[in-house]
mmCIF file of C-alpha atoms in Angstrom:
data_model
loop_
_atom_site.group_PDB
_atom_site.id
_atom_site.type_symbol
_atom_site.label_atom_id
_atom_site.label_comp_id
_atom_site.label_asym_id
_atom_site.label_seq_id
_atom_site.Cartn_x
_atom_site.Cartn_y
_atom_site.Cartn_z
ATOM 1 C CA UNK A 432 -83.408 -23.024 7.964
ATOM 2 C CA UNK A 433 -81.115 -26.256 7.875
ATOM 3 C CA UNK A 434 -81.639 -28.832 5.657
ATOM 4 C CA UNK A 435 -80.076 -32.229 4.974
ATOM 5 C CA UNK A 436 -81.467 -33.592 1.289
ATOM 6 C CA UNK A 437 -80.853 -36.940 -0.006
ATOM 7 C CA UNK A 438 -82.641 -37.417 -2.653
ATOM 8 C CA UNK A 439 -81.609 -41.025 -3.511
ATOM 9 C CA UNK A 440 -84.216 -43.491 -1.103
ATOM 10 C CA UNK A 441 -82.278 -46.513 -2.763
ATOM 11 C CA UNK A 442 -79.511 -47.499 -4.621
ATOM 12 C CA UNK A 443 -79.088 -51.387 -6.325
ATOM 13 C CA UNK A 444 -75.578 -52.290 -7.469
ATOM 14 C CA UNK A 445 -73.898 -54.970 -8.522
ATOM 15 C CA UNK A 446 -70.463 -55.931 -6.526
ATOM 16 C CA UNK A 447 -67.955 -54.320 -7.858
ATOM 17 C CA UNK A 448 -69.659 -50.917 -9.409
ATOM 18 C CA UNK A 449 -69.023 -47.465 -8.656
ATOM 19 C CA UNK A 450 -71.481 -45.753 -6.433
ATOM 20 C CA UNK A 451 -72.449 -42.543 -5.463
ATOM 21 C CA UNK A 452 -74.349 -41.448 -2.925
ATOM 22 C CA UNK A 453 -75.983 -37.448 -3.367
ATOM 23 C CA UNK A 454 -76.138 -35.167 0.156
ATOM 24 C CA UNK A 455 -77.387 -31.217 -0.775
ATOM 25 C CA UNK A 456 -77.529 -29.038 2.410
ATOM 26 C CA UNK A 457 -79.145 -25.682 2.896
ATOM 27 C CA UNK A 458 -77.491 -23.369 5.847
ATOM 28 C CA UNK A 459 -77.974 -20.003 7.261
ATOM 29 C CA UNK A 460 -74.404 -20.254 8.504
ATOM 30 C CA UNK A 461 -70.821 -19.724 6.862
ATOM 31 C CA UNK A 462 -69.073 -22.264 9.025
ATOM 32 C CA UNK A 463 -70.338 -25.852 9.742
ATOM 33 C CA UNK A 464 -69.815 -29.076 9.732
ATOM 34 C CA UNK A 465 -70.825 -32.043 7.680
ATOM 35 C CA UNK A 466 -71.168 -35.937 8.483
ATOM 36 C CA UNK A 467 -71.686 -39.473 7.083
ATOM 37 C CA UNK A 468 -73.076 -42.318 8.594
ATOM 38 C CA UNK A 469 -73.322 -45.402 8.075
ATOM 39 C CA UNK A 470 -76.103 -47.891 9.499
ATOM 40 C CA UNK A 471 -75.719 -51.637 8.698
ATOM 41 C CA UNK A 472 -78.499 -54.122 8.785
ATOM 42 C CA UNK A 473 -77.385 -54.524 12.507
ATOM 43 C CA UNK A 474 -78.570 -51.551 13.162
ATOM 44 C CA UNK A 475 -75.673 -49.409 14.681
ATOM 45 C CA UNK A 476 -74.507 -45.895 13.632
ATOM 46 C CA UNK A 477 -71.016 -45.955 11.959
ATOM 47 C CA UNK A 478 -69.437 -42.790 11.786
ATOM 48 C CA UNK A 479 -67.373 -42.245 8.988
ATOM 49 C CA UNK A 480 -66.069 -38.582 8.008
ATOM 50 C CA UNK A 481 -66.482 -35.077 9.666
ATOM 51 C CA UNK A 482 -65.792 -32.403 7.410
ATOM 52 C CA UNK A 483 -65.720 -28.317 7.673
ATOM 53 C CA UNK A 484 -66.875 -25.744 5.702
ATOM 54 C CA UNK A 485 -63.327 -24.269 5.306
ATOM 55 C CA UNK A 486 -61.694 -27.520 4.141
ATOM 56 C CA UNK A 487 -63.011 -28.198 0.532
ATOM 57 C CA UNK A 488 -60.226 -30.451 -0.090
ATOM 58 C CA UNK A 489 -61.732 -33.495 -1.317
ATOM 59 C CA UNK A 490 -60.942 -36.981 1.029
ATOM 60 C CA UNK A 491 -60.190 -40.594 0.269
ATOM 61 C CA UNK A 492 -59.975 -43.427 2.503
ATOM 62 C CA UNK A 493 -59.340 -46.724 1.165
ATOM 63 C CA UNK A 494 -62.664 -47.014 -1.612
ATOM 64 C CA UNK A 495 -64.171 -44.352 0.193
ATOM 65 C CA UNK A 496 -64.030 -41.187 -1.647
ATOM 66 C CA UNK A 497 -65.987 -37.510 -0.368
ATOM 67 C CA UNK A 498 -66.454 -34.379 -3.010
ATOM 68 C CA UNK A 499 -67.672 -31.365 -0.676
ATOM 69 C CA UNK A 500 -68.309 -28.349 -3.011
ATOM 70 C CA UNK A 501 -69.973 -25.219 -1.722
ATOM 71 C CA UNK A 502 -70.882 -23.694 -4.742
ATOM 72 C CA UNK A 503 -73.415 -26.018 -5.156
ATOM 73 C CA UNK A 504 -73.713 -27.471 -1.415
ATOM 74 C CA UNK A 505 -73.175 -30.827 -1.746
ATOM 75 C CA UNK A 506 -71.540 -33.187 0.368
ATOM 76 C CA UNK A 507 -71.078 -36.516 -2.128
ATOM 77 C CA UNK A 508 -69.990 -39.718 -1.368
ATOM 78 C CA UNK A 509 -68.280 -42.288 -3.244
ATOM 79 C CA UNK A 510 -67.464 -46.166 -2.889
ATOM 80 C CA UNK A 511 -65.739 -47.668 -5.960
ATOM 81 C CA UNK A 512 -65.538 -51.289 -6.080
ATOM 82 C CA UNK A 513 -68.421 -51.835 -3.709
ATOM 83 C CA UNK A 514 -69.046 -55.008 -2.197
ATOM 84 C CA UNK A 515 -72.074 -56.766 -0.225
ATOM 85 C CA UNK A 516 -70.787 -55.094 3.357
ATOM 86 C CA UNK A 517 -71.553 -51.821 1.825
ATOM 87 C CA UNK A 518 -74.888 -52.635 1.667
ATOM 88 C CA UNK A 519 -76.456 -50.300 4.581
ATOM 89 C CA UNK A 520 -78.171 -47.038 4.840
ATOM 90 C CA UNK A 521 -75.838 -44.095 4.728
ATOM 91 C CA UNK A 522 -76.999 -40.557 6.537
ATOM 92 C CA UNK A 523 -75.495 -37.288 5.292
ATOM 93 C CA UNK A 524 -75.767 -34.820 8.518
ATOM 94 C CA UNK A 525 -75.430 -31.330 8.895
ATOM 95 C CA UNK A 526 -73.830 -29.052 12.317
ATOM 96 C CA UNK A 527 -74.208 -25.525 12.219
ATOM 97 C CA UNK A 528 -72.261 -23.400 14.518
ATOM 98 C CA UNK A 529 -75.162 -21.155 15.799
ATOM 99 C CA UNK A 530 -74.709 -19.177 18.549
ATOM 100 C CA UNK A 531 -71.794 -20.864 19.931
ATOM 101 C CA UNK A 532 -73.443 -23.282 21.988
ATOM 102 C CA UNK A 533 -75.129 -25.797 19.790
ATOM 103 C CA UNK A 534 -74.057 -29.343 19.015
ATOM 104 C CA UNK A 535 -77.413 -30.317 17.098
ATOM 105 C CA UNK A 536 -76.660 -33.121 13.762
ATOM 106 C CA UNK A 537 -79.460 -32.613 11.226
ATOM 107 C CA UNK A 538 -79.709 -35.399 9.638
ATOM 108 C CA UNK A 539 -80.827 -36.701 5.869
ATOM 109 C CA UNK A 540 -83.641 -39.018 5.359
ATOM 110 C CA UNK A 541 -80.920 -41.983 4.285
ATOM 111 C CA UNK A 542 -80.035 -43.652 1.177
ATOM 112 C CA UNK A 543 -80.273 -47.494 1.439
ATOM 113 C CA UNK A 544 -77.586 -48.897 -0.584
ATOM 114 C CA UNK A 545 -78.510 -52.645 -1.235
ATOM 115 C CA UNK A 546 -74.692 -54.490 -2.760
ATOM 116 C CA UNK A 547 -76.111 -57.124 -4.977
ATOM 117 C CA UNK A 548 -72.980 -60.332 -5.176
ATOM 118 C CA UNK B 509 -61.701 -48.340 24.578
ATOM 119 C CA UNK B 510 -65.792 -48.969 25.377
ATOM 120 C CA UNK B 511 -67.764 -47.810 23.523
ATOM 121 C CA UNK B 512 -71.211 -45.634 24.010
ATOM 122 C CA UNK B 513 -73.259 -48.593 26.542
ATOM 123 C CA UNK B 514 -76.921 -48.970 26.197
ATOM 124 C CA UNK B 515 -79.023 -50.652 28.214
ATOM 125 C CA UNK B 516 -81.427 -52.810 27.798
ATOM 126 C CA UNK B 517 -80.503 -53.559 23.994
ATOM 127 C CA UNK B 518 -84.409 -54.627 23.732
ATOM 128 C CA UNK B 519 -87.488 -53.885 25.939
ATOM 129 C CA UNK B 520 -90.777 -54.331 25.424
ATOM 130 C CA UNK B 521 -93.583 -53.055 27.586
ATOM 131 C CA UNK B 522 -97.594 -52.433 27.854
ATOM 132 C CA UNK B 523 -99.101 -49.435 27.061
ATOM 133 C CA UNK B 524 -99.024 -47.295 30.348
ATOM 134 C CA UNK B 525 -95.533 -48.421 31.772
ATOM 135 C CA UNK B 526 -92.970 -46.933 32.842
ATOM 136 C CA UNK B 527 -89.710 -47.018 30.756
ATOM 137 C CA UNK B 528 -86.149 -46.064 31.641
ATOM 138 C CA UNK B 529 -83.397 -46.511 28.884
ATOM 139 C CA UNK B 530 -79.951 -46.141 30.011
ATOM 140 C CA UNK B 531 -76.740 -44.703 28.450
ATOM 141 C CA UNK B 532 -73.240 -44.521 29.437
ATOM 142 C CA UNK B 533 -71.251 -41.764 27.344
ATOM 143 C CA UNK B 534 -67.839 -42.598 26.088
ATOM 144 C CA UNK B 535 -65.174 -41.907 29.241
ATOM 145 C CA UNK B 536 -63.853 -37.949 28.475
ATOM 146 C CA UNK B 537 -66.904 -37.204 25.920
ATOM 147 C CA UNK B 538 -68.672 -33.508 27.484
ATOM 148 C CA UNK B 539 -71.571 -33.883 25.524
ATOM 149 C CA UNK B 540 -74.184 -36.334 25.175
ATOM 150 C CA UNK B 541 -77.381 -37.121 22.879
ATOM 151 C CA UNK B 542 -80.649 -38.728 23.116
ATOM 152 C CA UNK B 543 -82.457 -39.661 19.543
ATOM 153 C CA UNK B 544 -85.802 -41.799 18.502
ATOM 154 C CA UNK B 545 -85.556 -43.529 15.278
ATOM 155 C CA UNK B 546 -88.322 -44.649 13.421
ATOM 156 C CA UNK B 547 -89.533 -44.965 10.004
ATOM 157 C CA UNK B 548 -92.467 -42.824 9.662
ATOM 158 C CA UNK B 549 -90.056 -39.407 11.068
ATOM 159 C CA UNK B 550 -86.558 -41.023 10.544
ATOM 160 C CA UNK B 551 -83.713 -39.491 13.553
ATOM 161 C CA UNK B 552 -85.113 -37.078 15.787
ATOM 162 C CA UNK B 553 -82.724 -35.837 17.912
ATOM 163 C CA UNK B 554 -84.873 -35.700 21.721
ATOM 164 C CA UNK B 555 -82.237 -33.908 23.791
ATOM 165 C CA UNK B 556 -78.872 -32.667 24.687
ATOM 166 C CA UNK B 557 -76.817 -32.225 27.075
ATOM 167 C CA UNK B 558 -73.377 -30.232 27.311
ATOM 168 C CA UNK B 559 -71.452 -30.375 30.639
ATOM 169 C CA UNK B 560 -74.159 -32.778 32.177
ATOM 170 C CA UNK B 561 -76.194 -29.862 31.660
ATOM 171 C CA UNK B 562 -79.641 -30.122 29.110
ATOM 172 C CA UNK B 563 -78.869 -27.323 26.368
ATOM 173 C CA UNK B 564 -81.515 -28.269 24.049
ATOM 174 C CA UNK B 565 -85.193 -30.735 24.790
ATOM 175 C CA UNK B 566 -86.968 -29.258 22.080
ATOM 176 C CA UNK B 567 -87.310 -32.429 20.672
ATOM 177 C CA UNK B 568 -89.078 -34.205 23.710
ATOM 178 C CA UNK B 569 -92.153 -35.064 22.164
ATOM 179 C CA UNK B 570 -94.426 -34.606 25.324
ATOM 180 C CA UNK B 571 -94.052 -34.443 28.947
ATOM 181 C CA UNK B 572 -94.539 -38.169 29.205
ATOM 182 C CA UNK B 573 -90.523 -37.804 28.183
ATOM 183 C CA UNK B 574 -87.520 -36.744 30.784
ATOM 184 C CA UNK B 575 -83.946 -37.200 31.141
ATOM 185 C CA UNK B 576 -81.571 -36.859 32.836
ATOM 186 C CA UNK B 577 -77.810 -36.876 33.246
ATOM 187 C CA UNK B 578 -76.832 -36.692 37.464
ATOM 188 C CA UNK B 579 -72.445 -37.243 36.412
ATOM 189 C CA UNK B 580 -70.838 -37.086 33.260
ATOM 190 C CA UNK B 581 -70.851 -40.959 32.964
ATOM 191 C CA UNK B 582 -74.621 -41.826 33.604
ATOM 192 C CA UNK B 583 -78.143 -40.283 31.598
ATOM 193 C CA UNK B 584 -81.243 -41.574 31.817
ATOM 194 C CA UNK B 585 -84.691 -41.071 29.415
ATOM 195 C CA UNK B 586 -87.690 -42.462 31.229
ATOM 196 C CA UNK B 587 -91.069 -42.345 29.344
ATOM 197 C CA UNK B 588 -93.857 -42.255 31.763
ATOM 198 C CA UNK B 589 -96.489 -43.513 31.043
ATOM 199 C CA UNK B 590 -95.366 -45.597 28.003
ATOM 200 C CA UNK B 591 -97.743 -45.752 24.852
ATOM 201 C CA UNK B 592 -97.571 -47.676 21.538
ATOM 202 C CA UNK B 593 -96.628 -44.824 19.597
ATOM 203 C CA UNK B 594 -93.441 -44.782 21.316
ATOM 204 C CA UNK B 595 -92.139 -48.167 20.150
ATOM 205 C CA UNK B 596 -89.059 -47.185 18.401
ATOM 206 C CA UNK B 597 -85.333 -47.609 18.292
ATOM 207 C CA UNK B 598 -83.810 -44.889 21.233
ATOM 208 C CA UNK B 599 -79.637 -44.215 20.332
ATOM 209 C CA UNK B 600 -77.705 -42.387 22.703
ATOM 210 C CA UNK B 601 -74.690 -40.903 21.507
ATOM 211 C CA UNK B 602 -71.525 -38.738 22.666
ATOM 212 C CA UNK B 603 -68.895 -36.494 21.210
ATOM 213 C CA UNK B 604 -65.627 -34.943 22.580
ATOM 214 C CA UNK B 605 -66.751 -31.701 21.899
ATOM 215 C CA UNK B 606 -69.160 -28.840 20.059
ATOM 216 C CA UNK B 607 -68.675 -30.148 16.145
ATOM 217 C CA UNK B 608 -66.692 -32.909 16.941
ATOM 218 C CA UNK B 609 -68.251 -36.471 15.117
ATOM 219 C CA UNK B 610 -71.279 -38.199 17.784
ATOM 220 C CA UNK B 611 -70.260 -41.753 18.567
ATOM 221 C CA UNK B 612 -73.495 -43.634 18.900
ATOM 222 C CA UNK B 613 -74.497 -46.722 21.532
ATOM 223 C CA UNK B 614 -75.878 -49.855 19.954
ATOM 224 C CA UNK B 615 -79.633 -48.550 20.310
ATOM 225 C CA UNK B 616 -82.729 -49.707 22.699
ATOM 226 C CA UNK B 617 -85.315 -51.319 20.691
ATOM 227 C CA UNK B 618 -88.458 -50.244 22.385
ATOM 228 C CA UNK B 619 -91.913 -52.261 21.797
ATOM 229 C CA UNK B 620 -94.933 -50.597 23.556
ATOM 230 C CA UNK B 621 -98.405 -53.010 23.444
#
């Protein structure tokens, strides 16, 4: 069945520290897709990455850094330099391609990433 | 370019109500999502639909729930009748297509006394 783990519930930092946030998925499938979200304090649901299973190239944006690696089915993500903004929960999600037809996002439990200044 | 519009942003209600929360799906977006956020359970995705069409309401938690979706810019989840075990944030979101990223509405904060 499909699975979405993050194990980390929270994360403290001080501004300006690396952090990384852990995402482990268990699938049935060989191609699918993987997600992060982010949800500020204001509540709203930020998308910020889709990735495929057949693209393990890793991906930077500005501070934001992903490492997908199937051998060990993780889906990690990375801020260096953080700063109080980043302080929000991030969701690791999970979209299988089952039977054609499906859209579904499993979703992780969230890690809540608190940015201290 | 709007975004995914909720409506009402906040709603609160007594027990036995009825409840309509309304969602209008980005403008080109063929599928469109109904989830309950709370956090005892975290996101449950309700329903879907592809096409205007429900694919998936697995995650309705009772027939109290319904929604529906009469055009591809308009859906509706009504809870009928409303108790407070409902009270809960309710996103709707959309995407372009199957596996494509869901773009999600603001959220309708739900209070049921």
């Amino acid at each position: 069945a499909q699975k979405v783990t993050q194990a980390q519930t929270e994360i403290s930092v001080v501004e300006k520290e690396d952090v990384t946030l852990d995402c482990v998925y268990e699938t049935r499938d060989t191609t699918y897709y993987l997600f992060w979200y982010k949800q500020p304090p204001s509540g709203e649901l930020v998308f910020l990455i889709r990735r495929n299973s057949f693209d393990e190239q890793n991906e930077i944006s500005g501070r934001y850094s992903w490492n997908f690696q199937k051998s060990t089915s993780s889906f990690n993500f990375t801020i260096t330099a953080s700063q109080v903004v980043d302080s929000a929960v991030y969701f690791c999600a999970l979209s299988e391609v089952y039977g054609g037809a499906t859209n579904k996002l499993i979703f992780g439990t969230g890690t809540l990433l608190a940015v201290q200044p | 370019d709007a975004g995914v519009i909720q409506s009402p942003r906040h709603e609160v209600t007594e027990m036995g109500q009825e409840v309509t929360l309304r969602c209008k799906p980005i403008s080109g977006h063929n599928s469109l999502f109904w989830y309950r956020q709370t956090m005892m359970r975290g996101l449950e995705l309700l329903i879907y639909f592809n096409n205007n069409v429900p694919i998936d309401d697995s995650g309705m938690p009772e027939d109290r729930f319904s929604a529906k979706m009469p055009n591809a810019s308009f859906s509706t989840l009504k809870i009928q009748p409303s108790e407070p075990r409902d009270s809960a944030v309710y996103f709707c979101a959309s995407s372009f297509a199957k596996h494509y990223e869901q773009y999600f509405g603001p959220g309708t904060r739900l209070t049921v006394t």
